């Protein structure tokens, strides 16, 4: 597959619903939307000026891979992914389809939370623990080290899902029922923890540790759902990608020792080191971009079992 960079899509035949940090969303019909993954990349709630070559296709294919794994492991799980046959796309969308950026999805209502699951102490979780002995207000045992696996298993550490240009807020799980209702809150927590455990176990077989990841959930609209699906919990958005997760090389991991990572953390660290975190209009230098591309391609190779661009599935 040729190297391409897509920062913005254009499909004049379809209404544009929104442009997110990475994905453009179009309406195919009343029941169906089109997710297109671009090469935009964000950090500290700000998009960088340039994109990461083929990142959108890599994320899209990794997400599709996980959706298949989750469906096999949890047959009762519902996702926003539409099974073939899907509605035909207009001619202007065909190039994005050829580049493996497209995912036709159900029209869903998205819950205003991010269902983060952490199995290890890293990032903002480590900062909070070091300062207060807690993670999202959840008390953890004293004496833990950075990058250490959390005793007792992974923990559910949600955040609010802020509007564009605003910052997400880490919250205690007890605050979620007020945001989405008690029934949905319990279902989201249980599903997120189950999915993390499945993904963590699978990643280990590929030589990787899934340190943490973020899921998003919603419920299907009445128009898009079968009678027995209306209001049912849906896994939506991306799934366990290097944009939404921390992946570490399994053999490099040890408590208190920086593991080798294959995710967006490399970009975050560069921005912080350069004093550029949260600033608009920052361009990623060529040498940093080259390393980032290698990391995304390597996590793709390990998870899917082949190099990006080889043996792609539509």
CSV table of C-alpha atoms in Angstrom, one decimal:
chain,number,residue,atom,x,y,z
A,1,UNK,CA,0.0,0.0,0.0
A,2,UNK,CA,1.4,3.4,-1.0
A,3,UNK,CA,2.2,6.0,1.6
A,4,UNK,CA,-0.6,8.5,1.8
A,5,UNK,CA,-1.6,11.3,4.2
A,6,UNK,CA,-5.2,12.3,4.5
A,7,UNK,CA,-6.0,15.2,6.9
A,8,UNK,CA,-9.5,15.9,5.7
A,9,UNK,CA,-12.0,13.9,3.6
A,10,UNK,CA,-14.6,15.1,1.1
A,11,UNK,CA,-17.7,13.2,0.0
A,12,UNK,CA,-20.0,15.7,-1.6
A,13,UNK,CA,-22.8,13.2,-2.0
A,14,UNK,CA,-23.2,12.5,1.7
A,15,UNK,CA,-24.0,14.9,4.5
A,16,UNK,CA,-21.0,15.5,6.8
A,17,UNK,CA,-22.1,15.0,10.4
A,18,UNK,CA,-18.9,15.9,12.2
A,19,UNK,CA,-15.1,16.0,12.1
A,20,UNK,CA,-13.5,14.6,15.2
A,21,UNK,CA,-9.9,14.6,16.3
A,22,UNK,CA,-9.2,11.7,13.9
A,23,UNK,CA,-12.5,10.6,12.2
A,24,UNK,CA,-14.9,12.2,9.8
A,25,UNK,CA,-18.5,11.1,10.1
A,26,UNK,CA,-20.9,11.1,7.2
A,27,UNK,CA,-24.6,10.0,7.0
A,28,UNK,CA,-25.4,7.3,4.5
A,29,UNK,CA,-29.1,7.0,5.4
A,30,UNK,CA,-31.3,7.3,8.5
A,31,UNK,CA,-29.9,4.1,10.0
A,32,UNK,CA,-26.3,4.1,8.8
A,33,UNK,CA,-23.3,6.3,9.2
A,34,UNK,CA,-19.8,6.2,7.6
A,35,UNK,CA,-16.7,6.4,9.8
A,36,UNK,CA,-13.6,7.5,7.9
A,37,UNK,CA,-10.3,7.4,9.7
A,38,UNK,CA,-7.9,10.2,8.7
A,39,UNK,CA,-4.3,10.6,9.5
A,40,UNK,CA,-4.8,13.4,11.9
A,41,UNK,CA,-3.2,13.0,15.3
A,42,UNK,CA,-3.9,14.8,18.5
A,43,UNK,CA,-2.2,15.1,21.9
A,44,UNK,CA,-3.2,17.1,25.0
A,45,UNK,CA,-6.6,17.8,23.3
A,46,UNK,CA,-5.0,19.6,20.4
A,47,UNK,CA,-4.5,18.4,16.8
A,48,UNK,CA,-1.0,18.5,15.4
A,49,UNK,CA,-0.4,20.4,12.2
A,50,UNK,CA,0.7,17.4,10.1
A,51,UNK,CA,-0.5,13.8,10.0
A,52,UNK,CA,1.0,10.4,10.3
A,53,UNK,CA,1.2,8.5,7.0
A,54,UNK,CA,-1.5,5.8,6.7
A,55,UNK,CA,-2.4,6.1,10.4
A,56,UNK,CA,-6.1,6.1,9.6
A,57,UNK,CA,-6.0,2.8,7.8
A,58,UNK,CA,-3.8,1.3,10.5
A,59,UNK,CA,-6.3,2.3,13.2
A,60,UNK,CA,-9.3,1.2,11.2
A,61,UNK,CA,-7.9,-2.2,10.5
A,62,UNK,CA,-6.7,-2.7,14.1
A,63,UNK,CA,-10.2,-1.8,15.3
A,64,UNK,CA,-11.8,-4.2,12.9
A,65,UNK,CA,-9.5,-6.9,14.1
A,66,UNK,CA,-10.5,-6.3,17.7
A,67,UNK,CA,-14.2,-6.1,16.9
A,68,UNK,CA,-13.9,-9.6,15.4
A,69,UNK,CA,-12.0,-10.9,18.4
A,70,UNK,CA,-14.5,-9.4,20.8
A,71,UNK,CA,-17.5,-10.8,18.9
A,72,UNK,CA,-16.0,-14.3,19.0
A,73,UNK,CA,-15.2,-14.1,22.7
A,74,UNK,CA,-18.4,-12.4,23.7
A,75,UNK,CA,-21.2,-13.4,21.3
A,76,UNK,CA,-23.7,-11.3,23.2
A,77,UNK,CA,-21.7,-8.1,22.6
A,78,UNK,CA,-23.3,-5.6,20.3
A,79,UNK,CA,-21.1,-3.2,18.3
A,80,UNK,CA,-21.8,-0.4,15.9
A,81,UNK,CA,-20.1,-2.2,13.1
A,82,UNK,CA,-22.4,-3.3,10.3
A,83,UNK,CA,-22.0,-6.7,8.8
A,84,UNK,CA,-22.1,-7.1,5.0
A,85,UNK,CA,-24.0,-6.3,2.9
A,86,UNK,CA,-23.7,-2.6,3.7
A,87,UNK,CA,-25.2,0.2,1.7
A,88,UNK,CA,-23.3,1.2,-1.4
A,89,UNK,CA,-20.9,4.2,-1.1
A,90,UNK,CA,-20.9,7.0,-3.7
A,91,UNK,CA,-17.9,7.3,-6.1
A,92,UNK,CA,-16.2,10.0,-4.1
A,93,UNK,CA,-15.9,7.6,-1.2
A,94,UNK,CA,-14.3,4.8,-3.1
A,95,UNK,CA,-10.7,6.1,-2.7
A,96,UNK,CA,-11.1,6.0,1.1
A,97,UNK,CA,-12.5,2.5,0.9
A,98,UNK,CA,-9.6,1.4,-1.2
A,99,UNK,CA,-7.2,2.8,1.4
A,100,UNK,CA,-9.1,0.8,4.1
A,101,UNK,CA,-10.2,3.9,6.0
A,102,UNK,CA,-14.0,3.3,5.9
A,103,UNK,CA,-16.2,1.6,8.4
A,104,UNK,CA,-20.0,1.7,7.9
A,105,UNK,CA,-21.7,1.8,11.3
A,106,UNK,CA,-25.0,1.9,13.0
A,107,UNK,CA,-26.4,5.2,14.0
A,108,UNK,CA,-26.0,5.3,17.8
A,109,UNK,CA,-26.4,7.7,20.7
A,110,UNK,CA,-23.0,7.9,22.4
A,111,UNK,CA,-22.6,8.1,26.2
A,112,UNK,CA,-20.7,11.2,27.4
A,113,UNK,CA,-18.0,9.2,29.1
A,114,UNK,CA,-14.8,7.4,28.2
A,115,UNK,CA,-14.6,3.9,29.7
A,116,UNK,CA,-10.9,3.7,30.5
A,117,UNK,CA,-9.5,0.5,32.0
A,118,UNK,CA,-6.0,0.4,33.5
A,119,UNK,CA,-4.0,-2.7,34.3
A,120,UNK,CA,-0.7,-0.9,35.1
A,121,UNK,CA,0.4,2.4,36.7
A,122,UNK,CA,1.4,4.8,34.0
A,123,UNK,CA,0.7,8.3,32.7
A,124,UNK,CA,-1.9,10.4,34.6
A,125,UNK,CA,-2.7,7.3,36.8
A,126,UNK,CA,0.9,7.3,38.1
A,127,UNK,CA,1.0,11.0,38.6
A,128,UNK,CA,-2.2,10.9,40.8
A,129,UNK,CA,-1.0,7.8,42.6
A,130,UNK,CA,2.3,9.4,43.4
A,131,UNK,CA,0.6,12.5,44.8
A,132,UNK,CA,-2.3,11.0,46.6
A,133,UNK,CA,-2.1,7.2,46.6
A,134,UNK,CA,-5.3,7.0,44.4
A,135,UNK,CA,-6.2,6.6,40.7
A,136,UNK,CA,-9.4,8.5,39.8
A,137,UNK,CA,-10.1,8.6,43.5
A,138,UNK,CA,-9.7,4.9,43.9
A,139,UNK,CA,-7.4,4.0,46.8
A,140,UNK,CA,-4.5,1.7,45.8
A,141,UNK,CA,-2.0,-0.1,48.1
A,142,UNK,CA,1.0,1.9,49.2
A,143,UNK,CA,4.5,1.3,47.8
A,144,UNK,CA,3.7,0.6,44.1
A,145,UNK,CA,6.1,1.6,41.4
A,146,UNK,CA,5.6,3.3,38.0
A,147,UNK,CA,4.7,0.8,35.3
A,148,UNK,CA,3.8,-1.8,37.9
A,149,UNK,CA,0.8,-4.1,37.3
A,150,UNK,CA,-2.1,-3.0,39.6
A,151,UNK,CA,-2.6,-5.5,42.4
A,152,UNK,CA,-5.9,-7.3,42.2
A,153,UNK,CA,-6.4,-6.9,38.5
A,154,UNK,CA,-7.4,-4.0,36.2
A,155,UNK,CA,-9.5,-1.1,37.4
A,156,UNK,CA,-12.2,0.9,35.7
A,157,UNK,CA,-11.3,4.6,35.7
A,158,UNK,CA,-13.7,6.6,33.6
A,159,UNK,CA,-13.5,10.2,32.4
A,160,UNK,CA,-15.9,12.6,31.1
A,161,UNK,CA,-16.1,13.1,27.3
A,162,UNK,CA,-15.5,16.8,26.8
A,163,UNK,CA,-16.7,18.9,23.8
A,164,UNK,CA,-14.1,19.9,21.2
A,165,UNK,CA,-11.5,22.2,22.6
A,166,UNK,CA,-12.2,21.3,26.2
A,167,UNK,CA,-10.5,18.8,28.5
A,168,UNK,CA,-11.8,15.5,29.7
A,169,UNK,CA,-12.0,15.1,33.4
A,170,UNK,CA,-10.9,11.9,35.2
A,171,UNK,CA,-13.7,10.9,37.6
A,172,UNK,CA,-14.5,8.2,40.1
A,173,UNK,CA,-16.8,5.4,38.9
A,174,UNK,CA,-19.4,6.5,41.4
A,175,UNK,CA,-20.0,9.6,39.4
A,176,UNK,CA,-21.0,7.8,36.2
A,177,UNK,CA,-24.6,6.8,37.1
A,178,UNK,CA,-25.5,10.5,37.3
A,179,UNK,CA,-24.2,11.0,33.8
A,180,UNK,CA,-25.7,8.0,32.0
A,181,UNK,CA,-28.0,6.3,34.5
A,182,UNK,CA,-27.3,3.5,36.9
A,183,UNK,CA,-28.3,0.6,34.6
A,184,UNK,CA,-26.1,1.8,31.8
A,185,UNK,CA,-23.2,2.7,34.2
A,186,UNK,CA,-23.1,-0.9,35.5
A,187,UNK,CA,-23.3,-2.4,32.0
A,188,UNK,CA,-20.5,-0.1,30.7
A,189,UNK,CA,-18.2,-0.9,33.6
A,190,UNK,CA,-18.7,-4.7,33.3
A,191,UNK,CA,-18.3,-4.6,29.6
A,192,UNK,CA,-15.1,-2.5,29.7
A,193,UNK,CA,-13.4,-4.7,32.2
A,194,UNK,CA,-14.3,-7.8,30.3
A,195,UNK,CA,-13.1,-6.4,27.0
A,196,UNK,CA,-9.8,-5.2,28.6
A,197,UNK,CA,-9.1,-8.7,30.0
A,198,UNK,CA,-9.8,-10.3,26.6
A,199,UNK,CA,-7.5,-7.8,24.8
A,200,UNK,CA,-4.8,-8.0,27.4
A,201,UNK,CA,-4.7,-11.8,27.2
A,202,UNK,CA,-4.6,-11.7,23.4
A,203,UNK,CA,-1.9,-9.0,23.3
A,204,UNK,CA,0.3,-11.2,25.6
A,205,UNK,CA,0.3,-13.9,22.9
A,206,UNK,CA,1.7,-11.4,20.5
A,207,UNK,CA,4.5,-10.3,22.7
A,208,UNK,CA,2.7,-7.1,23.9
A,209,UNK,CA,1.3,-5.8,27.2
A,210,UNK,CA,-1.9,-3.8,27.0
A,211,UNK,CA,-1.2,-1.4,29.9
A,212,UNK,CA,-4.5,0.6,29.5
A,213,UNK,CA,-7.1,1.4,26.9
A,214,UNK,CA,-10.2,3.5,26.4
A,215,UNK,CA,-13.6,2.2,25.2
A,216,UNK,CA,-16.6,4.1,24.2
A,217,UNK,CA,-20.2,2.9,24.4
A,218,UNK,CA,-23.6,4.1,23.4
A,219,UNK,CA,-27.0,2.7,22.6
A,220,UNK,CA,-28.6,2.2,19.2
A,221,UNK,CA,-31.4,4.5,18.1
A,222,UNK,CA,-34.8,3.0,17.6
A,223,UNK,CA,-34.6,3.6,13.9
A,224,UNK,CA,-31.4,1.7,13.5
A,225,UNK,CA,-32.1,-1.2,15.9
A,226,UNK,CA,-34.1,-4.4,15.7
A,227,UNK,CA,-36.9,-4.5,18.3
A,228,UNK,CA,-34.8,-6.5,20.7
A,229,UNK,CA,-31.8,-4.3,20.3
A,230,UNK,CA,-33.4,-0.9,21.0
A,231,UNK,CA,-31.6,0.7,23.9
A,232,UNK,CA,-29.0,-2.2,24.1
A,233,UNK,CA,-25.5,-1.3,25.0
A,234,UNK,CA,-23.2,-0.9,22.0
A,235,UNK,CA,-19.4,-0.8,21.7
A,236,UNK,CA,-18.6,2.1,19.4
A,237,UNK,CA,-15.8,4.2,18.0
A,238,UNK,CA,-12.3,2.7,17.8
A,239,UNK,CA,-11.1,-0.4,19.7
A,240,UNK,CA,-7.7,-0.9,21.4
A,241,UNK,CA,-5.6,1.0,18.9
A,242,UNK,CA,-2.2,2.7,19.6
A,243,UNK,CA,-4.1,6.0,19.7
A,244,UNK,CA,-6.4,4.9,22.5
A,245,UNK,CA,-4.1,2.5,24.4
A,246,UNK,CA,-0.7,2.0,25.8
A,247,UNK,CA,1.1,-1.0,24.3
A,248,UNK,CA,4.4,-2.2,25.8
A,249,UNK,CA,6.9,-4.8,24.6
A,250,UNK,CA,6.2,-7.7,27.0
A,251,UNK,CA,9.9,-8.6,27.4
A,252,UNK,CA,10.9,-5.0,28.2
A,253,UNK,CA,8.5,-4.6,31.1
A,254,UNK,CA,9.4,-4.4,34.8
A,255,UNK,CA,8.1,-2.4,37.7
A,256,UNK,CA,10.0,1.0,37.9
A,257,UNK,CA,11.6,0.5,34.5
A,258,UNK,CA,10.5,2.4,31.4
A,259,UNK,CA,9.1,-0.3,28.9
A,260,UNK,CA,9.5,-0.1,25.2
A,261,UNK,CA,6.2,1.4,23.9
A,262,UNK,CA,4.3,1.2,20.6
A,263,UNK,CA,1.7,3.9,20.8
A,264,UNK,CA,1.0,7.6,20.9
A,265,UNK,CA,2.9,8.1,24.2
A,266,UNK,CA,6.1,8.7,22.2
A,267,UNK,CA,4.5,11.8,20.7
A,268,UNK,CA,3.2,13.0,24.1
A,269,UNK,CA,6.7,12.6,25.6
A,270,UNK,CA,8.3,14.5,22.7
A,271,UNK,CA,5.8,17.4,23.1
A,272,UNK,CA,6.3,17.6,26.8
A,273,UNK,CA,10.1,17.5,26.4
A,274,UNK,CA,9.9,20.3,23.8
A,275,UNK,CA,7.5,22.4,25.9
A,276,UNK,CA,4.9,22.2,23.2
A,277,UNK,CA,2.1,20.2,24.9
A,278,UNK,CA,-1.3,21.8,24.3
A,279,UNK,CA,-0.1,24.4,21.8
A,280,UNK,CA,-1.8,24.9,18.5
A,281,UNK,CA,-0.1,24.6,15.1
A,282,UNK,CA,2.8,22.3,16.2
A,283,UNK,CA,4.3,20.4,13.3
A,284,UNK,CA,5.9,17.0,14.1
A,285,UNK,CA,9.5,16.9,12.9
A,286,UNK,CA,10.4,14.3,10.3
A,287,UNK,CA,12.6,12.3,12.7
A,288,UNK,CA,9.9,12.1,15.3
A,289,UNK,CA,7.3,11.3,12.7
A,290,UNK,CA,9.5,8.5,11.3
A,291,UNK,CA,9.8,6.8,14.8
A,292,UNK,CA,6.0,7.2,15.3
A,293,UNK,CA,5.2,5.5,12.0
A,294,UNK,CA,7.5,2.6,12.9
A,295,UNK,CA,5.8,2.2,16.2
A,296,UNK,CA,2.3,2.1,14.7
A,297,UNK,CA,3.3,-0.3,12.0
A,298,UNK,CA,5.0,-2.6,14.5
A,299,UNK,CA,2.0,-2.8,16.8
A,300,UNK,CA,-0.1,-3.5,13.6
A,301,UNK,CA,2.3,-6.3,12.6
A,302,UNK,CA,2.3,-7.9,16.0
A,303,UNK,CA,-1.5,-7.8,16.5
A,304,UNK,CA,-2.6,-8.8,13.0
A,305,UNK,CA,0.3,-11.1,12.2
A,306,UNK,CA,1.5,-9.4,9.0
A,307,UNK,CA,3.0,-6.2,7.8
A,308,UNK,CA,0.7,-3.3,7.1
A,309,UNK,CA,-0.3,-3.4,3.4
A,310,UNK,CA,-0.1,-7.2,3.1
A,311,UNK,CA,-3.1,-9.4,3.1
A,312,UNK,CA,-5.6,-6.6,3.9
A,313,UNK,CA,-9.2,-7.5,4.4
A,314,UNK,CA,-12.0,-5.3,3.2
